[in-house]
Amino acid sequence: DMRWKSLRIIVEVVVVAYLWCGIAAVEGTRICSNGGVWRPSPGMPWLWQIGSIPSTSDIDASIAQVVDLDMFGTPQTLIDYVHSKGKAMICYIDTSYEPGRPDSSSFPEAVKGLGIDGWSGQYWVDIRSSEVRKIMSDRVKIAAAKGCDAIEWDDVDAYANNNGFNLKYEDQLNFNIFLSEITHTAGMSVGLKNDLDQVLDLVNYYDWALNEQCFQYSECSVLSSFINQGKAVFGTEYQGNSATFCPKQNTQHFSWLKSTLDLDGSGVTQCCSYQSPPCAHVSFSCISSPTTSGSSPSVTSSPSTSPPVTSAPVTSTPTPRPTPTPTPTPTPTPTP
């Protein structure tokens, strides 16, 4: 019967459209709604909390324009909430093997190297392996679907550690460029974390930098190469007097914190609170295409939708801690 055939076709079209819209609804939106790639500007206040998941009230209370959270542990509802408050979302992803991740079983035993000092159950991996690169590519797809604006790749200096594979400088450089390319292809910006010895080789491939304790170890100068290209430098100190290092980091236009090694949101001092006016917000920049060869992409700025800053946050001074790079563990859903 032609009527039933027509009705069936209509139903199928409706079902397909529903499923397609459902998939689109699951995918998070990004801060650059015009389809561009968000590039953080120097001096943007930020929140780095990869050791736990903040509540929505924590997001409301934070002066930060940029929120950096664990990609696997952060629920879609919180990422959407961050965007609803006019804040950009950086998603943390580790390149090493971590137990307890949804895809931990995807790592073949052959690609696991030596353990990472200070982090039980975590191992360096063979970054030359196609299996490892496939896992990282799959993680990028998850980040893109969740609406992450950028990715913070961790442990991108395996070659400089006792990794078990005798990895070379060139191996790491090749892998880090690969991470940049897959992140850009998915429409997100990418940050270079630590790995200071390779900054000059990678600054044209990365959109911003993230560093731990460069002030303590007198290693900050090389990061100015990012600032010189209009790219943000985020970072933190775990030790020292914030009244000493914050004004110096502010002078360099770094977005700096003092925090605890746990990175759970406690004991945080925003270095921008030492400025006048404190923690002034910066316009968001959306670029048409990320830089991979040293050329400058076209940039459009959109005003921040965050509320204006009228006072500096109240902070407490954390206790100095040892200094390995923190690795998050799966965390509970935030309380609205």
mmCIF file of C-alpha atoms in Angstrom, residues 3 86 89 113-114 130 141 192 199 203 229-230 245 333:
data_model
loop_
_atom_site.group_PDB
_atom_site.id
_atom_site.type_symbol
_atom_site.label_atom_id
_atom_site.label_comp_id
_atom_site.label_asym_id
_atom_site.label_seq_id
_atom_site.Cartn_x
_atom_site.Cartn_y
_atom_site.Cartn_z
ATOM 1 C CA ARG A 3 0.033 5.148 1.909
ATOM 2 C CA GLY A 86 30.962 33.068 29.492
ATOM 3 C CA MET A 89 36.951 25.375 28.986
ATOM 4 C CA GLY A 113 57.324 1.684 30.008
ATOM 5 C CA LEU A 114 58.699 2.502 33.425
ATOM 6 C CA SER A 130 50.646 3.789 16.474
ATOM 7 C CA LYS A 141 37.225 13.085 19.641
ATOM 8 C CA LEU A 192 52.315 23.098 25.703
ATOM 9 C CA VAL A 199 59.576 25.582 23.653
ATOM 10 C CA VAL A 203 55.959 27.679 20.004
ATOM 11 C CA GLN A 229 53.244 35.968 19.731
ATOM 12 C CA GLY A 230 50.202 37.120 21.692
ATOM 13 C CA PHE A 245 56.607 36.171 42.645
ATOM 14 C CA THR A 333 29.633 14.521 39.657
#
